[in-house]
CSV table of C-alpha atoms in Angstrom, one decimal:
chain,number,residue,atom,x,y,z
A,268,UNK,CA,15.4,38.3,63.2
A,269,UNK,CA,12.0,38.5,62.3
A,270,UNK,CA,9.3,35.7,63.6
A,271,UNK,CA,7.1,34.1,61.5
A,272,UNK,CA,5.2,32.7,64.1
A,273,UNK,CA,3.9,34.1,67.3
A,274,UNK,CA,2.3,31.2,70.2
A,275,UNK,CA,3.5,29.3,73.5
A,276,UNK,CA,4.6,26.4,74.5
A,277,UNK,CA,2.5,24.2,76.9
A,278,UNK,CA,4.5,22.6,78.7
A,279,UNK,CA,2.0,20.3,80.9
A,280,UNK,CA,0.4,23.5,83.1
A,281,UNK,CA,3.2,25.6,82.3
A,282,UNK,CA,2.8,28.3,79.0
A,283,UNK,CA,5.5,30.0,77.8
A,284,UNK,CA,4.9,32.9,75.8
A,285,UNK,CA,7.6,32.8,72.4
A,286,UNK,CA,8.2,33.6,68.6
A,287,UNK,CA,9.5,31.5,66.4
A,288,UNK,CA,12.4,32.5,64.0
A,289,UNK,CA,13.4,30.7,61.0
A,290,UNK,CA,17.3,29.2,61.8
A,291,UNK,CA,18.3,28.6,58.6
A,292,UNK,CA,18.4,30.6,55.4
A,293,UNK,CA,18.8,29.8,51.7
A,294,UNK,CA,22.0,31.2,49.6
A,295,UNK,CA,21.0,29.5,46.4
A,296,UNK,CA,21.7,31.5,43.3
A,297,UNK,CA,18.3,32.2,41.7
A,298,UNK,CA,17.9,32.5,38.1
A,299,UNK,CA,14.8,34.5,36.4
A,300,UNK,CA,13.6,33.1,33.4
A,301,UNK,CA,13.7,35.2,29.9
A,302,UNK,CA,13.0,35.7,26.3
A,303,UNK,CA,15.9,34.6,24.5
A,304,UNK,CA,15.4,36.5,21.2
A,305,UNK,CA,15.2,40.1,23.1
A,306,UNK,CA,16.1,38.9,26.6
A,307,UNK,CA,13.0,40.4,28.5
A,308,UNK,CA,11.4,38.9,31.4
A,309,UNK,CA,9.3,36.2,31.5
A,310,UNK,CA,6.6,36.5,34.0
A,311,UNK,CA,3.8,33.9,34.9
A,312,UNK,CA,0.2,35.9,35.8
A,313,UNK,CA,-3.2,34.5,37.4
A,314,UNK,CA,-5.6,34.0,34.5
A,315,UNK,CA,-9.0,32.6,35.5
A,316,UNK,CA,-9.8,29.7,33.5
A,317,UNK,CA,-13.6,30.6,32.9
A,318,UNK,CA,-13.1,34.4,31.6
A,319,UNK,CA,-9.3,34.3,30.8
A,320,UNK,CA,-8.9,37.5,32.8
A,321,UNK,CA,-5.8,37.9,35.5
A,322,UNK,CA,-7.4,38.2,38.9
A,323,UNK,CA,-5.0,39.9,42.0
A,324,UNK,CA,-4.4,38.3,45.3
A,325,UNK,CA,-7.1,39.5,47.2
A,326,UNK,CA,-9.3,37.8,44.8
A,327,UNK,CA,-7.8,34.5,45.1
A,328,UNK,CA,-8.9,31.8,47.5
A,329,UNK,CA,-8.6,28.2,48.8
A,330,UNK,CA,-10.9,25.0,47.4
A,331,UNK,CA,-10.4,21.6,47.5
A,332,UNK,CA,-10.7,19.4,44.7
A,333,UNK,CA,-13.0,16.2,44.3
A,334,UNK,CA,-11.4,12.6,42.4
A,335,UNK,CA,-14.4,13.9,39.1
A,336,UNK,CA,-12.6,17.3,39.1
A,337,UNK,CA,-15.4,19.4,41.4
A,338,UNK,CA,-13.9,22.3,43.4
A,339,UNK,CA,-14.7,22.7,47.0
A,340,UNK,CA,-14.3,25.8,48.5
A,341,UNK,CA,-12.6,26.0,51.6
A,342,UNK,CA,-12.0,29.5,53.8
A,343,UNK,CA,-10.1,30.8,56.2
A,344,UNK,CA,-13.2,31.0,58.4
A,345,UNK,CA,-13.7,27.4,57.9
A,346,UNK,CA,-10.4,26.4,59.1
A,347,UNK,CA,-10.2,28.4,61.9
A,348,UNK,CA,-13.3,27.0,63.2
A,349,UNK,CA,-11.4,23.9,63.8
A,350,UNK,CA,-10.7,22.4,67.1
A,351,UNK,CA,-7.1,22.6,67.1
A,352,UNK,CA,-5.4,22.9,69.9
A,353,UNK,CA,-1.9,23.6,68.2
A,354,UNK,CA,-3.1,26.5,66.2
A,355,UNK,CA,-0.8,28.7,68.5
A,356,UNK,CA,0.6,26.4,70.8
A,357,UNK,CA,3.8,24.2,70.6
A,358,UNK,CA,2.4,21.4,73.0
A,359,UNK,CA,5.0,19.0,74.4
A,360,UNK,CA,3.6,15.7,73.9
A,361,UNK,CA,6.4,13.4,75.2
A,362,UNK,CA,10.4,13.4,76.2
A,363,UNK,CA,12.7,10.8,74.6
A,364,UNK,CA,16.8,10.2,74.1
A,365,UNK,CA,18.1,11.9,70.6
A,366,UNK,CA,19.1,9.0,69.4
A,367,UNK,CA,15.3,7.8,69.1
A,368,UNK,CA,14.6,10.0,66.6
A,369,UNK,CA,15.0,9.2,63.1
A,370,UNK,CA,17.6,11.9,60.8
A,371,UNK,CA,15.1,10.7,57.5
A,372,UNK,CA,12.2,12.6,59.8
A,373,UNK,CA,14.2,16.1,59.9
A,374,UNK,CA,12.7,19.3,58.5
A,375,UNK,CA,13.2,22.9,58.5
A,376,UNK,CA,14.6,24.2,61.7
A,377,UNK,CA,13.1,27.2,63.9
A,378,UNK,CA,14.7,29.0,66.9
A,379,UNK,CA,12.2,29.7,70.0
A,380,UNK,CA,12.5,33.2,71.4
A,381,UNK,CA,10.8,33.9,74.9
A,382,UNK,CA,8.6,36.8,74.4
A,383,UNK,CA,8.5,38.9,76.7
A,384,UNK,CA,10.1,39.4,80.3
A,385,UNK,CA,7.4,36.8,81.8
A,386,UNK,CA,8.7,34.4,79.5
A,387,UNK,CA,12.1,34.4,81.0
A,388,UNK,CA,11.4,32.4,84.0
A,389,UNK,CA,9.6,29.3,82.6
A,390,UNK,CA,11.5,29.2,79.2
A,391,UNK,CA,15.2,28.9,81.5
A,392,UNK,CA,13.6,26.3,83.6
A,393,UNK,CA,12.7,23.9,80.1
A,394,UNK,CA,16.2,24.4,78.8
A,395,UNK,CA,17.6,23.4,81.6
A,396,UNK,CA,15.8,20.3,82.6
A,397,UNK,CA,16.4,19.7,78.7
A,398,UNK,CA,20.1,19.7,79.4
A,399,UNK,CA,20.2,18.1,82.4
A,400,UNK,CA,18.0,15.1,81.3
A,401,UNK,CA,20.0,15.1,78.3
A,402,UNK,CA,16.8,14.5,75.7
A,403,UNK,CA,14.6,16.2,73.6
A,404,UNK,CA,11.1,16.7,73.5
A,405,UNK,CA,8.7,15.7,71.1
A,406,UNK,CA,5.7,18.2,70.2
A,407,UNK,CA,3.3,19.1,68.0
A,408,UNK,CA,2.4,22.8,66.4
A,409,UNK,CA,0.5,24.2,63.4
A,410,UNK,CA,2.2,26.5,61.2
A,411,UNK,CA,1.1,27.5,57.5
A,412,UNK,CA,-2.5,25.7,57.2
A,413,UNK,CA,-1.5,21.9,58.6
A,414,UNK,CA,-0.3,20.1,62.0
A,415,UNK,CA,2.9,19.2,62.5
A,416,UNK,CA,5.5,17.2,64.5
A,417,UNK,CA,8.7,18.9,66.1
A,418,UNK,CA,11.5,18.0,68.1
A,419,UNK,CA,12.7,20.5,70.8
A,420,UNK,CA,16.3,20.7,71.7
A,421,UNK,CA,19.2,23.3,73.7
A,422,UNK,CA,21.5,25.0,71.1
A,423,UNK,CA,24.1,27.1,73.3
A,424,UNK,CA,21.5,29.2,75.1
A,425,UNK,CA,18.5,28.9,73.1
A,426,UNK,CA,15.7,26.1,72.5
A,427,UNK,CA,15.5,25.2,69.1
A,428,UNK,CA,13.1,23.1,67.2
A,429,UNK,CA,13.4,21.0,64.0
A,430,UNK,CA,10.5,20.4,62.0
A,431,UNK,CA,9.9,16.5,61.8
A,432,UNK,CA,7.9,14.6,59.0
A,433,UNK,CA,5.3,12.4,60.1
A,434,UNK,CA,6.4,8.9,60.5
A,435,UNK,CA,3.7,7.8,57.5
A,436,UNK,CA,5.6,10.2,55.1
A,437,UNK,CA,8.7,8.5,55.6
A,438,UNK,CA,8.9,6.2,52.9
A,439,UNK,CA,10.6,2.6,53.1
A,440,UNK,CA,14.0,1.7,51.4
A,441,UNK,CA,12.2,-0.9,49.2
A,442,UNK,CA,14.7,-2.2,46.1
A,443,UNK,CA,17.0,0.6,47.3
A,444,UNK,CA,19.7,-1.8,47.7
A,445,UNK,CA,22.4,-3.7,45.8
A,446,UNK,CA,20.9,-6.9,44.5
A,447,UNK,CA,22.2,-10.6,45.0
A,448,UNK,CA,24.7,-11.7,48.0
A,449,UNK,CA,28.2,-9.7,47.4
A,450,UNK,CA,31.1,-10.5,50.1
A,451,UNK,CA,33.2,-7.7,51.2
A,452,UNK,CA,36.9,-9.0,51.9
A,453,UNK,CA,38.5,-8.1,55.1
A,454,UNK,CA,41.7,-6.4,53.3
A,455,UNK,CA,39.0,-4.3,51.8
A,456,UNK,CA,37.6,-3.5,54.9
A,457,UNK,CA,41.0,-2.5,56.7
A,458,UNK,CA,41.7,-0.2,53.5
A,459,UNK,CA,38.2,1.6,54.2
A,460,UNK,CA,39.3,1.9,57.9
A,461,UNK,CA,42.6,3.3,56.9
A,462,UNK,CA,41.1,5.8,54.7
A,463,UNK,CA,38.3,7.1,57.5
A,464,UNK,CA,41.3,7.2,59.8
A,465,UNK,CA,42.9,9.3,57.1
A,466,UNK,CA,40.2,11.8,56.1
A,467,UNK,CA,39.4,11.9,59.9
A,468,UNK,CA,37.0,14.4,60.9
A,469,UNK,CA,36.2,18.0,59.4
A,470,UNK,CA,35.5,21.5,61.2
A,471,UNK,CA,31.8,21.9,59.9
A,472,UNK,CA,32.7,25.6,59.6
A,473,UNK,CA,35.1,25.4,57.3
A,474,UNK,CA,32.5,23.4,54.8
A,475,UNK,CA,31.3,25.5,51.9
A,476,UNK,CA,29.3,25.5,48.7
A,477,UNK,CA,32.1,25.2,46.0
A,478,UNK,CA,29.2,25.2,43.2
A,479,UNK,CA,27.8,28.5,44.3
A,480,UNK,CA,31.0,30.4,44.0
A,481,UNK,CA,31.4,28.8,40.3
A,482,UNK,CA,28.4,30.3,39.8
A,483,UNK,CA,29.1,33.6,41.2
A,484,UNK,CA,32.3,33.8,39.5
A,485,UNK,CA,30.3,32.7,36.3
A,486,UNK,CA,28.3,35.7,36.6
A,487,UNK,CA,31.2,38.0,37.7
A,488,UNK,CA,32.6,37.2,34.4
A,489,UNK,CA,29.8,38.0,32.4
A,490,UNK,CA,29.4,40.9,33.6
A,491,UNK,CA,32.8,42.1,32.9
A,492,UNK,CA,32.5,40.6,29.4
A,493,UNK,CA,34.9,38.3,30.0
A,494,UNK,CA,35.3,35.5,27.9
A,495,UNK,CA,34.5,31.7,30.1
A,496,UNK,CA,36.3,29.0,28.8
A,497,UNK,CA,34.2,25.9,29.6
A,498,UNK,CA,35.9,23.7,32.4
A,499,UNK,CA,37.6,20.2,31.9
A,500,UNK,CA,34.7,17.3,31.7
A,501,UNK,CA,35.8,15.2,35.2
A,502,UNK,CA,36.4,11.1,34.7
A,503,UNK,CA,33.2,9.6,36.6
A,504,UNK,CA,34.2,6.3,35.4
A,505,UNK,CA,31.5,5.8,32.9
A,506,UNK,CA,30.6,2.8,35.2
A,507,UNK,CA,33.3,0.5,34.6
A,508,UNK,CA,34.4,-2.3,37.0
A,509,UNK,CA,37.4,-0.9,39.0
A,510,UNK,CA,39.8,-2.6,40.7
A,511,UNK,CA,38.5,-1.8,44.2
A,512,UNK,CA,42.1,-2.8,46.6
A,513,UNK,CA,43.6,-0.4,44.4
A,514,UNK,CA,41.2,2.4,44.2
A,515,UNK,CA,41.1,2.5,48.0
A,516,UNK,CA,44.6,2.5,48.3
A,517,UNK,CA,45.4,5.2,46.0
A,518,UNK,CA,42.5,7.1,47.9
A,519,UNK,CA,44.4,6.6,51.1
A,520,UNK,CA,47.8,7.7,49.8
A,521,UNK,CA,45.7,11.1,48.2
A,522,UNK,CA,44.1,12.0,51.4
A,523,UNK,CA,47.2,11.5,53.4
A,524,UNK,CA,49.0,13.7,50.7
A,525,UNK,CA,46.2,16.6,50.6
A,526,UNK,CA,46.6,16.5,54.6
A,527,UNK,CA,50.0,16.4,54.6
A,528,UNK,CA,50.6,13.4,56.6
A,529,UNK,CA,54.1,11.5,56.6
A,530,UNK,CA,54.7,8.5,55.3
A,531,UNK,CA,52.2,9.0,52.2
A,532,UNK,CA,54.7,7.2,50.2
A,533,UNK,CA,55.5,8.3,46.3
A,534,UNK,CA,53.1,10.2,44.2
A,535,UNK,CA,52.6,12.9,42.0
A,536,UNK,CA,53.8,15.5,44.3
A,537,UNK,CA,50.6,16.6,46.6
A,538,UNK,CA,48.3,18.8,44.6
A,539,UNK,CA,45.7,18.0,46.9
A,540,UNK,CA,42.5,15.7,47.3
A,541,UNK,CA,43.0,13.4,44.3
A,542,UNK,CA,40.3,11.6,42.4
A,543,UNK,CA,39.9,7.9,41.9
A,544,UNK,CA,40.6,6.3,38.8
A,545,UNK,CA,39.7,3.4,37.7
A,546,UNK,CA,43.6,0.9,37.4
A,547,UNK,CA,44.4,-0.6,34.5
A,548,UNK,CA,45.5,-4.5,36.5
A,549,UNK,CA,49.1,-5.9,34.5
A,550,UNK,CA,48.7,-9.4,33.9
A,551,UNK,CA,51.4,-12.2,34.8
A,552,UNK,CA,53.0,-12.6,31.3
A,553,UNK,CA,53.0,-8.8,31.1
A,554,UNK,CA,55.5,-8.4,33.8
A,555,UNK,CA,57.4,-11.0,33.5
A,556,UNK,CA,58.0,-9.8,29.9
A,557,UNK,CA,59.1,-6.2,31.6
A,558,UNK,CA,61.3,-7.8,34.1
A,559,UNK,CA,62.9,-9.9,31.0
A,560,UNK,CA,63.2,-7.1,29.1
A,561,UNK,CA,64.6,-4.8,31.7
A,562,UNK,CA,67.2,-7.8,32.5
A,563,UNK,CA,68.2,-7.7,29.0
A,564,UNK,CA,68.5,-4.1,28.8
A,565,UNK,CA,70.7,-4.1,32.1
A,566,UNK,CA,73.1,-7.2,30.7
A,567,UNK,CA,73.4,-5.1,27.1
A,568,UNK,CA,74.5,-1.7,29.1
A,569,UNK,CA,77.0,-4.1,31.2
A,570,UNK,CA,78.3,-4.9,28.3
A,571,UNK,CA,78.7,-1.7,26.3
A,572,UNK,CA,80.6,-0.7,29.6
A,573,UNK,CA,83.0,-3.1,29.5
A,574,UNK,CA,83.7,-3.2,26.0
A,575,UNK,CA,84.2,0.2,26.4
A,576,UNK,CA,87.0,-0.5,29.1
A,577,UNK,CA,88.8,-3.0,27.0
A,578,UNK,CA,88.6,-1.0,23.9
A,579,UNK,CA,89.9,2.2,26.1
A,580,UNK,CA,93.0,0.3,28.0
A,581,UNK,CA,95.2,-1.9,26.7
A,582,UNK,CA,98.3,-3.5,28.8
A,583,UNK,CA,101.8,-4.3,27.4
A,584,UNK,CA,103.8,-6.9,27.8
A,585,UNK,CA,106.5,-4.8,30.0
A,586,UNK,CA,103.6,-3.7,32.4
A,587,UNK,CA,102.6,-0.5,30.8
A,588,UNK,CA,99.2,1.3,30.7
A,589,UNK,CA,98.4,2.2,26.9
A,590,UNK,CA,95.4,5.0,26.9
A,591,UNK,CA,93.8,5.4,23.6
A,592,UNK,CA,92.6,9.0,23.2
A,593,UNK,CA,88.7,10.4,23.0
A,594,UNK,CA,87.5,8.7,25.9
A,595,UNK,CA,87.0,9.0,29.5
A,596,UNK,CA,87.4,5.8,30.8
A,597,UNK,CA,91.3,6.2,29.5
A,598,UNK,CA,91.7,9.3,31.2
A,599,UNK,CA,90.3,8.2,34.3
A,600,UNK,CA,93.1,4.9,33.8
A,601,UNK,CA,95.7,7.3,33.2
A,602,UNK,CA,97.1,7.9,36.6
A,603,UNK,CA,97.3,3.8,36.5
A,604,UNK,CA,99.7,4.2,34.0
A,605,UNK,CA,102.2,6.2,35.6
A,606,UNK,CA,102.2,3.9,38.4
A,607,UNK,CA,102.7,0.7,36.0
A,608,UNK,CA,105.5,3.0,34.8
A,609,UNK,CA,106.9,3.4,38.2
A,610,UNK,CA,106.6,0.0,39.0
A,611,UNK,CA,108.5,-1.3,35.4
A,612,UNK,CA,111.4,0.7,36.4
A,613,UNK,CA,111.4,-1.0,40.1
A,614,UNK,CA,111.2,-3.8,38.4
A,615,UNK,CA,113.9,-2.8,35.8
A,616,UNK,CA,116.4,-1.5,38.9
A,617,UNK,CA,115.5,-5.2,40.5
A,618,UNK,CA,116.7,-6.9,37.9
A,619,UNK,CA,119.5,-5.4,36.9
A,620,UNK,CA,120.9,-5.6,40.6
A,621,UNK,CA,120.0,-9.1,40.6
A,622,UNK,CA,122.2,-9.7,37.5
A,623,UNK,CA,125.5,-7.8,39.0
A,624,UNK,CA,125.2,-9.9,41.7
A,625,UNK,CA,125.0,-13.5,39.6
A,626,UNK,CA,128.0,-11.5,37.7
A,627,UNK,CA,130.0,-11.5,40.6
A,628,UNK,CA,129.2,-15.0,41.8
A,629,UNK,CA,130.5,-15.9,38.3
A,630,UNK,CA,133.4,-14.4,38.4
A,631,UNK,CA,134.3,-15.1,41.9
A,632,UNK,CA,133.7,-19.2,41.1
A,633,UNK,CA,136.1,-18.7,38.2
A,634,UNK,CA,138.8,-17.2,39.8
A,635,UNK,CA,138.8,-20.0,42.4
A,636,UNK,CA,138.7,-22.3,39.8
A,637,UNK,CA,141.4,-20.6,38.1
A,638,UNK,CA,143.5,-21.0,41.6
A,639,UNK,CA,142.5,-24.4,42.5
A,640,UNK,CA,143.9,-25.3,38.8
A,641,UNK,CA,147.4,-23.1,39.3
A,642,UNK,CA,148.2,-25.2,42.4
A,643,UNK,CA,147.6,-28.4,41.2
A,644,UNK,CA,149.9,-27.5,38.0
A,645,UNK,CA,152.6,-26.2,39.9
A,646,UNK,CA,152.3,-29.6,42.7
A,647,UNK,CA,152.8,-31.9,39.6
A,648,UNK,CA,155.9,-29.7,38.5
A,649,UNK,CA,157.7,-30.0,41.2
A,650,UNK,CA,157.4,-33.8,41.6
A,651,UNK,CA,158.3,-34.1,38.3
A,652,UNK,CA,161.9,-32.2,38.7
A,653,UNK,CA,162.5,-34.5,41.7
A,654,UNK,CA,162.2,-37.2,40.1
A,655,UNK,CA,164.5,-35.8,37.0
A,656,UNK,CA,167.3,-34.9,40.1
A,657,UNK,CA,166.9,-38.3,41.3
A,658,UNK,CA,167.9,-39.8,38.5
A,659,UNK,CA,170.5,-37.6,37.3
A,660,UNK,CA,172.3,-38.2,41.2
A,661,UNK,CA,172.3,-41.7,40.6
């Protein structure tokens, strides 16, 4: 990596020799800007207000200007004749915990290089006693014309400093938040815990810029001469009042879907991180009108069912199964009917065995009848001849 910045730390009697090295870099997309009607390039060139005539770098310098509009000129010379002690040294003004300095005071971001083999020595020593005392230090540098304020800190093996904004440049939050006193319900709060727990935390690696590859893409296609349809407008709400319970809680349900968590309950069959919509709330009457109405429609199926049954199946009076053809419900009662049938003809073989035995009951009580009467004609027979012989004898 190339340095942009060649000095030393002073670190109190201590100087270490480094370079400093930008640690981040910028994969914006940049766009040029062009002449529409024949698509050339549009350039902007350094005209000089007084002749009109375009004037190169080397010709250019620095000037302040006065509140009535009078320019000051101001040269390198001039500025270098300063006393400033950080015009190549990083001086380490103080050592405090991390947590003391503010994220709204973070800047660009450098690494620090030992230069040199010298350097080795004292630049190991101040990362370690960084790590071990486990705070950073607080410094002060000039880079590119002005003073400024860093932080110093261990990254793996290497010191690294972030740029820091003065503390009179950070600005205060002034009318920055909601107005009026608005209560936040506990139920709401315990939804917006469940969905942290949900979403949980991220591998920072894995984070990328999804507008940049549109973008890419976009270009891609133009290139090929592809034709881009224009993509789906997203719902933002428009700012309505949502129902906020039910926003969270279908936010909870998406995120455990997209993560595939069990126990996400129904949806809409995962298709990842889902956005919030605002929910339409169903009043009272409403539902109650649905449950009526899907009571209703329940009751009217019932009774198509069973109308159905007692138009299908009929029973006769001797116990048999009638099926009327073209539907289902007979043919499903039919095997019923052959076991009415069977049980007719039980009942048929019962009864007529019951009659042959009141038959013979009969007929045996009429025979004995018949007897009992024979004997008791044939007794008053005989008295009747005695008596006759009687007579005659005497």
């Amino acid at each position: 990596m190339r340095s942009i910045w060649n000095g030393a730390i002073s670190f109190g009697l201590v100087s270490i020799p480094i370079k400093l090295v930008n640690a981040t870099e910028n994969h914006s997309i940049s766009f040029r800007q062009i002449h529409l009607a024949d698509g050339g390039r549009i350039r902007y060139r350094k005209v000089c207000e007084l002749d009109e005539e375009e004037v190169s770098g080397g010709e250019i310098g620095k000037a302040y200007e006065d509140a009535d509009g009078t320019m000051i000129p101001i040269t390198d010379e001039d500025l270098a004749q300063l006393p400033l002690p950080t015009a190549k040294t990083i001086e380490i003004v103080a050592f405090v915990p991390a947590d003391r300095i503010d994220p709204l005071q973070m800047d660009a971001a450098y690494y620090l290089s030992a230069n040199g083999v010298p350097a080795a020595k004292p630049y190991t020593l101040l990362r370690e006693a960084l790590k071990r005392s486990n705070r950073v230090a607080v410094a002060k540098y000039a880079l590119r014309g002005r003073e400024r304020l860093g932080m110093l800190r261990v990254v793996d093996d290497v010191i690294a400093m972030h740029g820091l904004l003065w503390p009179d440049e950070i600005r205060a939050p002034q009318d920055a938040a909601p107005d009026g006193d608005i209560t936040v319900r506990d139920a709401e709060l315990d939804l917006a815990d469940a969905l942290m727990d949900t979403l949980g935390e991220v591998d920072m690696d894995s984070l990328h810029d999804d507008y940049r590859e549109a973008v890419e893409e976009l270009v891609a296609a133009k290139a090929a001469g592809e034709i881009v349809l224009p993509a789906e407008p997203e719902d933002t709400g428009d700012g309505k009042v949502i129902d906020l319970i039910a926003a969270l809680e279908n936010s909870v349900r998406a995120a455990r879907k997209s993560r595939n968590v069990e126990g996400a309950g129904d949806g809409d069959g995962g298709s990842g991180m889902a956005d919030v919509h605002p929910i339409k709330k169903t009043s009272s009457k409403t539902s109650g009108k649905t449950a009526r109405t899907t009571e209703a429609e329940q009751t009217t199926k019932t009774e198509q069912t069973t109308g159905t049954a007692k138009k299908t199946t009929h029973r006769t009076p001797t116990g048999k199964t009638v099926t009327r053809s073209g539907s289902s419900t007979a043919k499903k009662s039919a095997p019923k009917s052959t076991g009415a049938k069977k049980s007719t003809s039980t009942a048929k073989k019962s009864a007529g065995s019951a009659g042959s035995r009141t038959t013979a009951k009969k007929s045996t009580t009429k025979t004995a009848t018949k007897k009992r009467t024979s004997s008791s004609s044939g007794g008053t027979t005989a008295k009747k001849t005695a008596r006759s012989r009687k007579r005659t004898s005497a």
